[in-house]
Amino acid sequence: MVSLTNDIKQAFSTVKTFPVATASKAGEPNVTPHGFVKIVDDETIWIGDIFMKTTIKNVQENPKVSIYVHGPETKGCFQIKGNVEVKSSGPEYTKLNEIVKSMMPNAQAKHLLIMKVTGVYQCAPGPNAGEKIL
C-alpha cells in the first residue's frame, strides 16, 4: 500500500466534491462527482454510495477507482488510484452512515467503498505531469 503525505492530505481536505472514475469489466469508463469522500488513515479512503448507479455496478465488476484532487486551494492537483472493497453492513458501514446523517439528516448510504491507495500521480501541467509521485 501507499501512504498519503501530509501535503496530499492537506490538499484533499480543501476539496468539497471529488470526481471519481471507474470502469466496467468491459472497460467502459464512468466519472461522477462525489461529496462523501473521506481519508480515514494514510492508506485508506472511504467513498459513500448515496446515489450511485453506474459507479457501484462498475466497482462490483472491476474494483479499481481513481479520484481527482483539484481546486483553488490545493496548490496543484493529484490523481489517487486504488482498489475498493464494497460493504453494506458492519461497523465501518455504520460509522459512514453516522457521518452521512450529520451532513444530510434524511440521507443514508447504500454502500461503503473502502479504497486502499495504490498510487498517487501528478496532474499539474509541466514536465512532471502524469508521473507517479507515491
Coordinates of C-alpha atoms in Angstrom, one line a residue:
M1 CA 0.0 0.0 0.0
V2 CA 0.9 3.6 -0.4
S3 CA 0.8 6.2 2.4
L4 CA -0.5 9.6 1.6
T5 CA 1.7 12.5 2.6
N6 CA 0.7 15.4 4.8
D7 CA 0.7 17.7 1.7
I8 CA -1.6 15.4 -0.2
K9 CA -3.9 15.1 2.8
Q10 CA -4.0 18.9 3.2
A11 CA -4.9 19.4 -0.5
F12 CA -7.6 16.7 -0.1
S13 CA -9.1 18.4 2.9
T14 CA -9.8 21.6 0.8
V15 CA -11.9 19.9 -1.8
K16 CA -15.7 19.6 -1.4
T17 CA -16.6 17.4 -4.4
F18 CA -14.4 14.8 -6.0
P19 CA -14.5 13.4 -9.5
V20 CA -14.4 9.6 -9.0
A21 CA -13.6 7.5 -12.1
T22 CA -14.4 3.8 -12.6
A23 CA -14.6 1.4 -15.5
S24 CA -16.8 -1.6 -16.2
K25 CA -15.3 -5.0 -16.7
A26 CA -15.5 -4.3 -20.4
G27 CA -13.6 -1.1 -20.0
E28 CA -16.5 1.4 -20.4
P29 CA -15.4 4.5 -18.4
N30 CA -17.5 6.4 -15.9
V31 CA -16.8 9.5 -13.9
T32 CA -19.1 11.2 -11.4
P33 CA -18.9 13.8 -8.7
H34 CA -18.9 12.6 -5.0
G35 CA -19.2 14.6 -1.8
F36 CA -18.9 11.8 0.6
V37 CA -15.1 11.1 0.2
K38 CA -13.0 10.9 3.4
I39 CA -9.5 9.9 4.2
V40 CA -9.7 7.6 7.2
D41 CA -6.0 6.8 7.5
D42 CA -2.8 7.3 5.5
E43 CA -3.6 4.4 3.2
T44 CA -7.5 4.3 3.2
I45 CA -10.2 6.5 1.7
W46 CA -13.9 6.0 2.2
I47 CA -16.4 6.8 -0.6
G48 CA -20.1 6.8 0.4
D49 CA -22.7 5.5 -2.0
I50 CA -25.7 7.7 -1.6
F51 CA -26.9 8.0 -5.2
M52 CA -24.6 5.7 -7.2
K53 CA -25.8 3.6 -10.1
T54 CA -23.1 3.1 -12.7
T55 CA -20.2 3.6 -10.2
I56 CA -21.4 0.9 -7.8
K57 CA -22.0 -1.5 -10.7
N58 CA -18.6 -0.8 -12.1
V59 CA -16.7 -1.4 -8.8
Q60 CA -18.6 -4.7 -8.3
E61 CA -17.2 -5.8 -11.7
N62 CA -13.9 -4.0 -11.6
P63 CA -12.6 -2.8 -8.1
K64 CA -10.2 -0.1 -9.5
V65 CA -11.0 3.5 -8.7
S66 CA -9.4 6.9 -9.4
I67 CA -10.0 10.1 -7.5
Y68 CA -9.1 13.5 -8.9
V69 CA -8.0 16.1 -6.3
H70 CA -8.0 19.6 -7.6
G71 CA -9.3 23.0 -6.5
P72 CA -8.3 26.6 -6.0
E73 CA -6.7 25.8 -2.6
T74 CA -4.9 22.5 -3.4
K75 CA -1.7 24.1 -4.8
G76 CA -1.6 21.6 -7.6
C77 CA -3.6 18.5 -8.4
F78 CA -3.3 14.8 -7.9
Q79 CA -4.8 11.6 -9.1
I80 CA -5.2 9.0 -6.4
K81 CA -5.6 5.4 -7.6
G82 CA -6.7 2.4 -5.6
N83 CA -8.7 -0.8 -5.2
V84 CA -12.0 -0.8 -3.4
E85 CA -14.0 -3.3 -1.3
V86 CA -17.7 -2.7 -1.1
K87 CA -19.6 -3.1 2.2
S88 CA -23.2 -2.7 3.1
S89 CA -23.1 -3.7 6.7
G90 CA -20.7 -3.8 9.7
P91 CA -19.1 -1.2 11.9
E92 CA -17.4 0.7 9.1
Y93 CA -20.7 1.0 7.2
T94 CA -22.5 2.1 10.4
K95 CA -19.8 4.8 11.0
L96 CA -20.2 6.1 7.4
N97 CA -23.9 6.4 7.9
E98 CA -23.3 8.5 11.1
I99 CA -21.1 10.8 9.0
V100 CA -23.7 11.0 6.2
K101 CA -26.6 11.7 8.7
S102 CA -24.5 14.6 10.3
M103 CA -24.2 16.2 6.8
M104 CA -27.6 15.2 5.4
P105 CA -30.1 14.2 8.1
N106 CA -32.5 12.5 5.6
A107 CA -29.9 10.6 3.7
Q108 CA -28.4 7.1 4.1
A109 CA -25.5 5.4 2.4
K110 CA -26.4 2.2 0.4
H111 CA -22.8 1.1 0.3
L112 CA -19.4 2.0 1.6
L113 CA -16.5 1.8 -0.8
I114 CA -13.3 1.2 1.1
M115 CA -10.4 2.3 -1.1
K116 CA -6.8 1.2 -0.4
V117 CA -4.4 3.6 -2.1
T118 CA -2.1 2.0 -4.6
G119 CA -0.6 5.1 -6.2
V120 CA -0.6 8.9 -6.5
Y121 CA 0.1 10.7 -9.7
Q122 CA 0.9 14.3 -10.6
C123 CA -1.8 16.1 -12.6
A124 CA -0.4 19.6 -12.8
P125 CA 0.8 20.7 -16.2
G126 CA 4.5 20.7 -16.8
P127 CA 7.4 18.3 -17.2
N128 CA 6.2 16.0 -14.3
A129 CA 2.6 15.7 -15.5
G130 CA 1.4 12.1 -15.2
E131 CA 4.3 10.9 -13.2
K132 CA 3.8 8.7 -10.2
I133 CA 4.8 10.5 -7.0
L134 CA 3.8 7.9 -4.5

